[in-house]
XYZ file of C-alpha atoms in Angstrom:
681
model
C -39.163 -0.710 -38.598
C -35.644 0.577 -38.054
C -33.740 0.271 -34.774
C -30.691 1.802 -33.147
C -28.491 -1.098 -31.992
C -26.710 -0.568 -28.645
C -23.869 -2.966 -27.799
C -22.639 -3.113 -24.162
C -19.653 -4.973 -22.780
C -21.559 -7.203 -20.354
C -25.156 -8.448 -19.979
C -25.598 -6.649 -16.637
C -24.623 -3.306 -18.174
C -26.890 -3.928 -21.177
C -29.816 -4.544 -18.839
C -29.186 -1.299 -16.947
C -29.014 0.689 -20.193
C -32.102 -1.082 -21.596
C -34.120 -0.223 -18.494
C -33.313 3.488 -18.917
C -34.010 3.759 -22.663
C -37.102 1.553 -22.587
C -35.882 -1.645 -24.284
C -37.852 -4.003 -22.029
C -38.813 -6.868 -24.328
C -36.503 -9.877 -23.852
C -35.115 -12.013 -26.688
C -32.391 -14.618 -26.975
C -29.205 -12.527 -26.699
C -30.763 -9.055 -26.730
C -33.552 -6.739 -25.550
C -35.761 -4.440 -27.626
C -38.207 -1.583 -27.334
C -38.699 2.151 -27.898
C -36.770 2.049 -31.143
C -33.718 0.337 -29.611
C -32.155 -3.105 -29.624
C -29.710 -3.601 -26.770
C -27.272 -6.519 -26.903
C -23.938 -7.342 -25.311
C -20.534 -8.978 -25.532
C -19.020 -11.204 -22.884
C -15.847 -9.162 -22.559
C -13.599 -10.011 -25.534
C -15.802 -12.118 -27.811
C -12.931 -12.388 -30.273
C -9.228 -12.313 -29.496
C -6.033 -12.519 -31.481
C -5.502 -16.020 -32.835
C -2.800 -18.374 -31.688
C 0.318 -18.627 -33.782
C -0.792 -21.967 -35.266
C -3.622 -20.150 -37.061
C -1.005 -18.628 -39.367
C 0.968 -21.824 -39.959
C 0.209 -25.304 -38.607
C 3.935 -25.823 -38.006
C 3.843 -23.041 -35.421
C 1.964 -25.418 -33.060
C 5.453 -26.747 -32.227
C 7.993 -24.373 -30.671
C 11.059 -24.211 -32.935
C 13.922 -21.768 -33.089
C 13.933 -21.708 -36.876
C 10.398 -20.261 -36.933
C 11.315 -17.153 -34.915
C 10.496 -14.354 -35.058
C 6.831 -14.983 -35.942
C 5.661 -11.722 -37.498
C 2.189 -11.975 -39.194
C 1.625 -9.666 -42.148
C -2.003 -9.256 -41.068
C -3.425 -10.325 -37.740
C -6.320 -12.745 -37.346
C -8.948 -13.047 -34.652
C -10.553 -16.182 -33.253
C -13.847 -16.618 -31.433
C -13.939 -18.935 -28.424
C -16.493 -21.762 -28.833
C -18.373 -20.764 -25.691
C -18.846 -17.222 -27.101
C -19.717 -18.154 -30.668
C -23.510 -18.097 -30.088
C -23.490 -14.495 -28.814
C -21.171 -13.387 -31.622
C -23.602 -14.859 -34.143
C -26.460 -12.918 -32.484
C -24.482 -9.677 -32.742
C -23.403 -10.358 -36.331
C -26.999 -10.875 -37.401
C -28.127 -7.704 -35.605
C -25.244 -5.672 -37.069
C -26.056 -6.856 -40.617
C -29.817 -6.544 -40.268
C -31.454 -4.067 -42.717
C -33.563 -2.946 -39.740
C -30.467 -1.614 -37.942
C -30.040 2.041 -38.835
C -27.274 2.976 -36.417
C -24.921 1.273 -34.003
C -24.086 2.699 -30.564
C -20.904 1.531 -28.839
C -21.822 1.292 -25.149
C -18.848 -0.840 -24.097
C -16.745 0.427 -21.182
C -15.457 3.906 -21.941
C -11.778 3.128 -22.312
C -9.152 1.561 -24.587
C -10.190 -2.052 -24.003
C -13.885 -1.272 -24.315
C -13.206 0.342 -27.668
C -11.302 -2.750 -28.824
C -14.042 -5.137 -27.704
C -16.685 -3.304 -29.684
C -14.691 -2.502 -32.800
C -13.441 -6.085 -33.132
C -17.019 -7.417 -33.232
C -18.142 -4.556 -35.537
C -15.318 -5.243 -38.005
C -15.547 -9.066 -37.923
C -19.259 -8.814 -38.649
C -18.461 -6.737 -41.728
C -20.623 -3.867 -40.490
C -20.512 -0.491 -42.154
C -23.519 1.132 -40.397
C -23.162 4.615 -38.896
C -21.538 4.457 -35.452
C -21.992 6.543 -32.287
C -20.148 6.402 -28.937
C -21.749 6.384 -25.478
C -19.088 7.716 -23.090
C -20.173 7.795 -19.452
C -18.457 7.598 -16.060
C -21.428 6.357 -14.023
C -24.120 3.753 -14.481
C -26.767 5.837 -12.673
C -29.928 6.371 -14.658
C -29.354 10.109 -14.961
C -25.807 9.559 -16.299
C -27.071 7.070 -18.875
C -29.824 9.476 -20.016
C -27.340 12.350 -20.236
C -24.960 10.100 -22.152
C -27.591 9.247 -24.758
C -28.379 12.946 -25.111
C -24.701 13.595 -25.868
C -23.709 10.669 -28.063
C -20.470 11.353 -29.928
C -19.495 10.324 -33.485
C -17.726 6.963 -33.518
C -14.973 8.404 -35.742
C -13.882 10.580 -32.801
C -12.498 7.386 -31.219
C -10.724 5.944 -34.296
C -7.406 6.868 -32.718
C -8.332 5.137 -29.487
C -9.198 2.003 -31.501
C -5.887 2.068 -33.343
C -4.083 2.523 -30.025
C -5.908 -0.470 -28.558
C -5.147 -2.628 -31.616
C -1.452 -1.755 -31.492
C -1.291 -2.515 -27.788
C -2.894 -5.948 -28.303
C -0.757 -6.795 -31.345
C 2.494 -5.655 -29.725
C 1.772 -7.651 -26.594
C 1.014 -10.687 -28.782
C 4.309 -10.315 -30.678
C 6.432 -9.958 -27.555
C 4.561 -12.694 -25.738
C 4.740 -15.223 -28.589
C 8.312 -14.561 -29.697
C 10.103 -13.746 -26.460
C 8.341 -16.533 -24.539
C 9.200 -19.142 -27.175
C 12.767 -17.887 -27.659
C 13.747 -17.892 -24.003
C 11.837 -21.109 -23.271
C 13.697 -22.922 -26.050
C 17.002 -21.366 -25.029
C 16.756 -22.430 -21.386
C 14.749 -25.629 -21.683
C 11.608 -24.695 -19.772
C 8.550 -22.482 -20.208
C 9.365 -18.866 -19.391
C 6.509 -16.428 -19.905
C 7.796 -13.056 -21.053
C 5.638 -9.911 -21.162
C 6.432 -6.298 -21.898
C 4.735 -5.198 -18.613
C 5.137 -8.374 -16.619
C 8.923 -8.660 -16.960
C 9.785 -5.083 -15.866
C 7.477 -5.502 -12.872
C 9.208 -8.730 -11.930
C 12.543 -6.934 -12.298
C 11.483 -4.339 -9.734
C 10.617 -7.095 -7.233
C 13.910 -8.903 -7.887
C 15.864 -5.637 -7.511
C 14.241 -4.967 -4.132
C 15.129 -8.455 -2.869
C 18.719 -7.963 -4.046
C 18.905 -4.711 -2.082
C 17.597 -6.477 1.012
C 20.075 -9.355 0.616
C 23.004 -6.966 0.126
C 22.067 -4.813 3.117
C 24.428 -5.014 6.116
C 22.841 -3.710 9.342
C 24.853 -1.299 11.427
C 24.248 -0.900 15.165
C 23.662 2.501 16.739
C 23.030 3.773 20.226
C 21.076 6.624 21.826
C 20.705 7.755 25.407
C 17.098 8.457 26.428
C 15.841 10.517 29.357
C 12.470 10.033 31.025
C 11.264 13.491 32.021
C 7.555 12.759 31.949
C 8.217 12.862 28.205
C 11.079 11.230 26.309
C 14.144 13.111 25.159
C 17.042 11.491 23.302
C 20.498 12.131 21.990
C 21.572 11.851 18.334
C 22.556 8.353 17.190
C 26.055 7.199 18.155
C 27.953 4.371 16.427
C 30.104 3.443 19.417
C 28.586 1.956 22.595
C 31.424 3.474 24.653
C 30.354 6.982 23.648
C 26.784 6.237 24.713
C 27.937 4.798 28.058
C 30.014 7.921 28.661
C 26.952 10.150 28.089
C 24.903 7.914 30.418
C 27.455 8.237 33.198
C 27.402 12.007 32.875
C 23.609 12.269 33.146
C 22.160 13.867 36.260
C 18.724 13.693 37.903
C 17.657 16.912 36.249
C 17.820 18.580 32.872
C 17.619 22.219 31.780
C 15.489 23.388 28.859
C 17.762 25.143 26.414
C 15.407 26.031 23.544
C 11.677 25.779 22.836
C 10.666 26.211 19.194
C 6.995 26.096 18.208
C 5.850 26.017 14.567
C 2.376 25.832 13.172
C 2.066 23.494 10.219
C -0.629 22.549 7.753
C -1.280 19.559 5.498
C -3.611 19.815 2.502
C -6.245 17.101 2.084
C -5.399 14.283 -0.332
C -6.799 14.471 -3.828
C -9.558 12.073 -4.829
C -8.892 8.447 -5.677
C -7.863 7.161 -9.037
C -7.702 3.396 -9.434
C -4.079 2.972 -8.428
C -4.264 5.086 -5.252
C -7.460 3.316 -4.207
C -5.882 -0.078 -4.809
C -2.879 0.996 -2.726
C -4.990 2.163 0.228
C -7.249 -0.879 0.018
C -4.125 -3.075 0.227
C -2.636 -1.088 3.106
C -5.815 -0.596 5.128
C -7.963 -3.597 4.185
C -5.386 -6.116 3.002
C -7.021 -6.584 -0.437
C -5.017 -7.400 -3.521
C -5.109 -4.987 -6.450
C -7.236 -7.448 -8.435
C -9.731 -7.913 -5.588
C -10.130 -4.139 -5.271
C -10.712 -3.777 -9.038
C -13.232 -6.617 -8.996
C -15.123 -5.007 -6.089
C -15.086 -1.634 -7.828
C -16.393 -3.107 -11.078
C -19.233 -4.762 -9.212
C -20.054 -1.491 -7.428
C -19.978 0.387 -10.756
C -22.371 -2.060 -12.323
C -24.654 -1.745 -9.240
C -24.624 2.054 -9.791
C -22.891 2.667 -6.437
C -19.621 4.144 -7.630
C -18.288 5.817 -10.733
C -16.096 4.260 -13.460
C -13.160 2.460 -11.811
C -10.438 2.264 -14.492
C -9.392 5.895 -14.307
C -6.073 7.608 -13.867
C -7.623 10.987 -12.909
C -7.847 12.326 -9.371
C -10.202 15.234 -10.025
C -13.776 15.895 -11.060
C -14.673 18.102 -14.002
C -15.535 21.753 -13.391
C -19.141 21.263 -14.392
C -19.584 18.806 -11.511
C -18.905 21.453 -8.826
C -22.595 22.116 -8.138
C -23.187 18.366 -7.584
C -20.334 17.920 -5.097
C -22.528 18.584 -1.974
C -24.901 15.808 -3.026
C -22.010 13.362 -3.538
C -20.574 14.386 -0.145
C -23.925 13.849 1.577
C -24.049 10.324 0.114
C -20.486 9.622 1.244
C -21.272 10.811 4.796
C -24.312 8.574 4.901
C -22.256 5.599 3.745
C -19.715 6.136 6.518
C -22.264 7.046 9.184
C -20.523 10.368 9.943
C -21.259 14.037 9.587
C -20.333 15.770 6.365
C -17.769 18.642 6.595
C -19.334 21.909 7.733
C -17.674 23.650 4.810
C -17.372 21.715 1.533
C -14.580 22.958 -0.676
C -15.665 21.769 -4.125
C -13.096 23.922 -5.885
C -10.210 21.835 -4.614
C -11.547 18.614 -6.220
C -12.761 20.070 -9.533
C -10.254 20.677 -12.339
C -11.193 19.728 -15.881
C -7.627 20.241 -17.107
C -6.486 17.307 -14.929
C -9.238 14.899 -16.101
C -8.425 12.598 -19.011
C -10.987 10.004 -20.139
C -12.801 9.718 -16.802
C -12.955 11.685 -13.583
C -11.883 10.394 -10.175
C -13.610 7.497 -8.388
C -16.401 8.609 -6.022
C -19.585 7.065 -4.668
C -22.677 7.894 -6.647
C -25.517 9.943 -5.138
C -27.764 6.911 -5.014
C -25.136 5.039 -2.980
C -26.081 7.134 0.018
C -29.401 5.300 0.308
C -28.085 1.836 -0.570
C -28.593 -1.140 1.724
C -24.965 -1.749 2.711
C -25.797 -4.932 4.610
C -26.941 -6.485 1.323
C -23.474 -5.983 -0.206
C -20.681 -8.532 0.071
C -18.092 -7.514 2.697
C -15.386 -6.615 0.172
C -17.680 -4.369 -1.864
C -18.977 -2.698 1.264
C -15.486 -1.922 2.652
C -14.157 -0.610 -0.670
C -17.234 1.601 -1.080
C -16.738 3.031 2.420
C -13.049 3.630 1.668
C -14.016 5.492 -1.505
C -16.556 7.533 0.464
C -13.971 8.508 3.085
C -11.662 9.550 0.268
C -14.259 12.013 -0.988
C -14.952 13.373 2.520
C -11.256 13.956 3.122
C -10.704 15.654 -0.219
C -13.401 18.329 0.249
C -12.416 19.069 3.871
C -10.270 21.784 5.386
C -6.492 21.313 5.743
C -5.192 19.542 8.821
C -3.418 22.032 11.075
C -1.176 21.356 14.040
C 1.565 22.916 16.176
C 4.909 21.142 16.332
C 7.093 21.865 19.328
C 10.813 21.035 19.305
C 12.689 21.187 22.606
C 16.417 20.861 23.383
C 17.558 19.949 26.865
C 20.938 19.868 28.559
C 21.748 17.078 30.970
C 25.259 16.553 32.248
C 26.677 18.714 29.487
C 25.046 16.716 26.692
C 22.231 17.727 24.369
C 18.881 15.916 24.157
C 15.893 16.668 21.944
C 12.128 15.998 22.130
C 9.314 16.724 19.751
C 5.604 16.992 20.291
C 2.487 17.677 18.265
C -0.724 19.431 19.220
C -3.673 19.338 16.801
C -5.157 22.789 16.220
C -7.723 21.992 13.528
C -8.364 18.307 12.700
C -9.585 19.161 9.215
C -9.625 16.225 6.807
C -7.947 13.897 9.315
C -11.185 13.693 11.275
C -12.084 11.027 8.712
C -8.884 8.995 9.362
C -9.295 5.717 11.212
C -6.671 6.639 13.812
C -5.193 9.917 14.982
C -2.172 9.869 17.284
C -1.130 12.878 19.287
C 2.031 13.187 21.416
C 1.843 16.647 22.945
C 4.625 17.966 25.154
C 3.896 19.775 28.403
C 4.240 23.555 28.505
C 7.974 24.278 28.750
C 10.009 27.501 28.894
C 13.657 28.195 28.250
C 15.790 27.881 31.389
C 13.199 25.647 33.094
C 14.546 22.646 35.039
C 12.743 19.294 34.665
C 13.365 16.162 36.751
C 14.959 13.110 35.134
C 13.538 9.918 36.598
C 15.536 7.538 34.419
C 18.334 7.504 31.841
C 19.027 4.482 29.656
C 21.060 3.467 26.629
C 18.905 2.184 23.792
C 20.485 -0.020 21.163
C 19.122 -0.224 17.624
C 20.313 -1.047 14.166
C 19.736 0.292 10.681
C 17.025 -1.583 8.794
C 17.039 -2.862 5.227
C 14.483 -1.778 2.618
C 11.119 -3.473 3.155
C 9.782 -6.243 0.965
C 7.332 -4.938 -1.585
C 3.624 -5.118 -0.825
C 0.952 -4.538 -3.467
C 0.681 -0.989 -2.116
C 4.383 -0.223 -2.651
C 4.830 -2.091 -5.925
C 1.818 -0.296 -7.444
C 3.400 3.007 -6.407
C 6.736 1.973 -7.903
C 5.088 0.770 -11.156
C 3.327 4.116 -11.446
C 6.587 6.102 -11.413
C 9.152 3.605 -12.766
C 11.206 5.046 -15.620
C 9.457 8.413 -15.352
C 12.726 10.345 -15.052
C 13.850 9.001 -18.420
C 10.605 9.906 -20.234
C 9.845 13.240 -21.916
C 8.351 15.770 -19.484
C 5.227 16.035 -21.625
C 4.694 12.279 -21.744
C 1.082 11.565 -20.720
C 1.748 7.988 -19.614
C 4.742 7.192 -17.481
C 5.606 4.128 -15.430
C 4.812 0.485 -16.022
C 1.387 -0.436 -17.376
C -1.847 1.450 -16.852
C -4.252 1.624 -13.899
C -6.488 -0.855 -15.740
C -3.742 -3.472 -16.317
C -1.503 -3.407 -13.232
C -3.662 -5.670 -11.091
C -3.799 -8.338 -13.823
C -0.036 -8.188 -14.242
C 0.523 -8.922 -10.538
C -1.907 -11.816 -10.725
C -0.145 -13.245 -13.776
C 3.224 -13.066 -12.037
C 1.802 -15.095 -9.172
C -0.035 -17.632 -11.323
C 3.068 -18.113 -13.540
C 5.142 -19.070 -10.508
C 7.450 -16.054 -10.745
C 6.173 -14.385 -7.549
C 4.823 -15.667 -4.260
C 2.523 -13.936 -1.785
C 3.738 -14.319 1.802
C 1.682 -13.231 4.781
C 3.314 -12.183 8.077
C 1.765 -10.122 10.855
C -1.244 -9.071 8.766
C 1.017 -7.840 5.954
C 1.237 -9.682 2.655
C 4.456 -9.206 0.749
C 5.360 -10.073 -2.841
C 8.535 -12.180 -3.079
C 10.058 -13.296 -6.363
C 10.524 -17.077 -6.571
C 13.818 -18.714 -7.556
C 12.401 -19.074 -11.065
C 11.458 -15.369 -11.218
C 14.900 -14.334 -10.017
C 16.561 -16.652 -12.535
C 14.508 -15.202 -15.392
C 15.542 -11.615 -14.591
C 19.178 -12.793 -14.306
C 19.198 -13.957 -17.939
C 16.732 -11.449 -19.471
C 18.317 -8.642 -21.534
C 17.994 -5.121 -20.220
C 15.619 -4.083 -22.995
C 12.944 -6.545 -21.837
C 13.208 -5.830 -18.147
C 13.597 -2.070 -18.220
C 10.550 -0.049 -17.193
C 11.529 2.385 -19.912
C 10.324 0.000 -22.606
C 6.696 -0.202 -21.414
C 6.665 3.477 -20.380
C 7.813 4.417 -23.890
C 5.165 2.133 -25.395
C 2.419 3.800 -23.411
C 3.659 7.247 -24.476
C 3.611 6.161 -28.153
C 0.182 4.571 -27.805
C -1.099 7.899 -26.602
C 0.487 9.521 -29.671
C -1.348 6.983 -31.864
C -4.598 7.803 -30.086
C -4.140 11.493 -30.865
C -3.155 10.788 -34.486
C 0.440 11.947 -33.979
C 2.071 8.585 -34.771
C 1.198 6.101 -37.518
C 0.249 2.645 -36.177
C 2.428 0.895 -38.778
C 5.498 2.882 -37.593
C 4.869 1.723 -34.022
C 4.430 -1.927 -35.086
C 7.548 -1.855 -37.248
C 9.501 -0.700 -34.224
C 8.250 -3.717 -32.230
C 9.130 -6.074 -35.059
C 12.629 -4.591 -35.401
C 13.232 -5.011 -31.665
C 12.254 -8.691 -31.802
C 14.432 -9.368 -34.881
C 17.420 -7.837 -33.162
C 16.722 -9.757 -29.935
C 16.628 -13.155 -31.671
C 19.622 -12.388 -33.903
C 21.914 -11.041 -31.190
C 20.976 -12.529 -27.839
C 22.864 -15.676 -26.819
C 22.233 -17.920 -23.824
C 24.050 -16.980 -20.641
C 26.857 -19.535 -20.061
C 26.123 -21.906 -17.185
C 22.514 -20.745 -16.950
C 21.275 -24.326 -16.747
C 21.916 -24.214 -12.980
C 19.377 -21.364 -12.778
C 16.602 -23.457 -14.273
C 16.672 -26.883 -12.641
C 14.075 -29.312 -13.957
C 10.707 -29.387 -12.151
C 10.205 -32.985 -13.281
C 11.963 -36.246 -12.638
C 14.436 -37.164 -15.375
C 13.976 -40.702 -16.786
C 17.201 -40.510 -18.835
C 19.350 -38.459 -21.142
C 18.338 -37.367 -24.623
C 20.323 -39.308 -27.258
C 20.434 -36.198 -29.453
C 21.443 -33.347 -27.185
C 22.219 -34.947 -23.800
C 19.625 -33.000 -21.866
C 17.043 -34.568 -19.566
C 14.084 -36.514 -20.888
C 10.947 -36.144 -18.729
C 7.559 -37.768 -18.691
C 4.437 -35.862 -19.760
C 0.895 -36.894 -20.467
C 1.444 -37.849 -24.111
C 4.922 -39.342 -23.818
C 8.554 -38.782 -22.865
C 10.181 -35.616 -24.215
C 13.501 -33.848 -24.199
C 13.316 -30.761 -21.917
C 14.787 -28.685 -24.729
C 11.760 -27.985 -26.908
C 14.043 -27.064 -29.791
C 15.547 -30.554 -29.772
C 12.332 -32.309 -30.734
C 13.204 -35.777 -29.386
C 10.066 -37.646 -28.247
C 8.942 -41.135 -27.362
C 5.161 -41.056 -27.832
C 2.971 -43.178 -25.577
C 0.384 -43.680 -28.328
C 3.006 -45.032 -30.750
C 1.470 -47.421 -33.347
C 4.430 -49.755 -32.788
C 3.424 -50.484 -29.211
C -0.354 -50.254 -29.611
C -0.280 -52.834 -32.399
C 1.285 -55.244 -29.928
C -1.241 -54.272 -27.199
C 1.646 -52.939 -25.119
C 2.218 -49.568 -23.488
C 5.386 -47.518 -23.545
C 5.884 -47.307 -19.788
C 8.386 -45.227 -17.889
C 10.419 -48.361 -17.139
C 10.611 -49.337 -20.816
C 11.393 -45.751 -21.913
C 14.137 -45.436 -19.266
C 15.761 -48.681 -20.434
C 15.624 -47.556 -24.072
C 17.375 -44.292 -23.175
C 20.000 -45.997 -21.025
C 20.826 -49.119 -23.032
C 19.077 -48.553 -26.366
C 16.986 -51.692 -25.770
C 14.335 -53.062 -23.427
C 12.683 -56.451 -22.887
C 9.001 -56.803 -23.781
C 6.896 -59.735 -22.550
C 3.421 -60.751 -23.710
C 3.481 -58.980 -27.080
C 0.418 -59.782 -29.175
C 0.829 -60.998 -32.756
C -1.719 -59.805 -35.332
C -0.844 -62.740 -37.594
C -1.132 -65.622 -35.110
C -3.312 -64.086 -32.375
C -0.754 -65.376 -29.835
C 1.673 -63.583 -27.486
C 5.445 -63.653 -27.537
C 8.489 -62.144 -25.808
C 11.102 -60.003 -27.532
C 13.599 -57.182 -27.117
C 12.704 -53.736 -28.541
C 15.591 -51.577 -29.711
C 15.557 -47.783 -30.156
C 16.470 -46.498 -33.599
C 16.868 -42.685 -33.804
C 18.321 -41.041 -36.900
C 18.285 -37.543 -35.362
C 14.978 -36.592 -36.949
C 12.705 -39.552 -36.459
C 12.363 -42.234 -33.787
C 11.563 -45.838 -34.792
C 11.753 -49.236 -33.128
C 13.152 -52.656 -34.106
C 12.269 -56.013 -32.505
C 15.010 -58.544 -31.704
C 14.394 -62.278 -31.207
C 17.206 -64.320 -29.695
C 19.882 -61.973 -30.981
C 18.298 -61.578 -34.468
C 16.456 -58.486 -35.627
C 12.941 -58.646 -37.057
């Protein structure tokens, strides 16, 4: 009997798909039934191999090996994922498998996950693609009715491969090069480094900012009116002295204004609002969304689109009803589906919205984070289909003592979409007419000062990443900015985990502050590796590869050429050692290069990885004498070239003895010599 093999990205997704298509019989690593076998990956089952897979010498970091540029790339399978890979390989090669359906997440990484397994298994079976934006049963059924040829996504696969290989090349070569150059591990990434540069630049702007004082005179007339800012306190005092106990209305200008509702959420805008409103990190928001997607409560999260497709217009009222139920509010009286549907502005996936079934979900059963993000998504939909927010703005000028004062007020005419905002503030002015006299109950001088730029939060850095370098990119570039919606959260997390950035919380706001190490790295990094233009240009070219407009080998050759030039032309910044102080206690100076020697688990090593000097703790010389190379002994060897050893064991006599050990280093190899009473042995 022949089967159609469906491969999903995760077990939970595979189970949802299997339930819909009738594959209900459980096996070890897959489900079967109704002519289908449904199996799964665990994310990336196979990933690009470490450099040592190409050459054992690459296990050590050495300048002479750079740049490392494999002719063909290899993949490795993690031991904990080997069993599932073997299951998939057997299924892919089985003569009973007639066709393979790629049901991994419908995006670049999902394509790479599936194709890597498919290729490593040596499979040549016909391939189809399931491309859906929701895990609801109806969406899965519709997706299987409209399966697309796998070859339609060959460009997407090539784009994904180039992205992974290019990131590997930059990560391996730039990280090793700069780490060796500056004597400590410095992780370099084509997206991570430009993002760090943005944070460092903001802190530099804050540090360079010089606040300037200013003064205004304010009148209390039952409402507040104020002068323009003045730089000199004497000018403000002069206005205050001239003020009287009444003011005359000079002008009253009333304008009606309108604000369109926001468009629907894509991943980045939802992450920004979740950070600003709920305090969640970008990664937390993505994790909550992914869980909601797999629970069939929201649509696909990793999207950069903020619209629905035109054919979804008739379904919008049902989505809105579900969103209103989630938020416990009334749906808009008039639902404007046209303003959220535009197929021309939808790329791989439409905007993020709650599913119809979410409206009847048991919210109390959800974890708090998932519940709050789902409600935020629901409010986003309710706002987007609502009427514009309309208000009247009144601007008034007053004369008091021959000086001009202004006041502004706002009166809401039609709440529109803002009825779904958490807070609405209104500061209406009383009815005023030109020539009217109003009493002044108090006049005061208020002192203020100009404020520096604010530290970046995840909200603001995500916004900056989205647009960084955009002005230097072609107008028709599909991808601008740093990274993609799917990768930005992980980049921020890696900056924090690498010690380049710290999260600091103050007054319910968490800011992202570059550490001294992060600032030092950007100080020495060449412009090419910290410019947002590099990653923005990469994303543009990856899109060209996806569309078949650029050959993958041309893209990869450009990356290789950049790395060759970097390693051939970049020299260490003079005096940069002060930027990278050692994190570890120095036990002495290296006899080869003069840099610090520090203790690590296996021994005592020169901080400069390129130097290669090492005193190994498991040295046969010491173990044969049943002695350990301690920090005290190593320190003495580095300082004086010799150290006293007591209680050494003799293999010949079985007795112990005392001696002096002397360090013998020829610049390539370390050895030891024993001295007894002034004579070497």
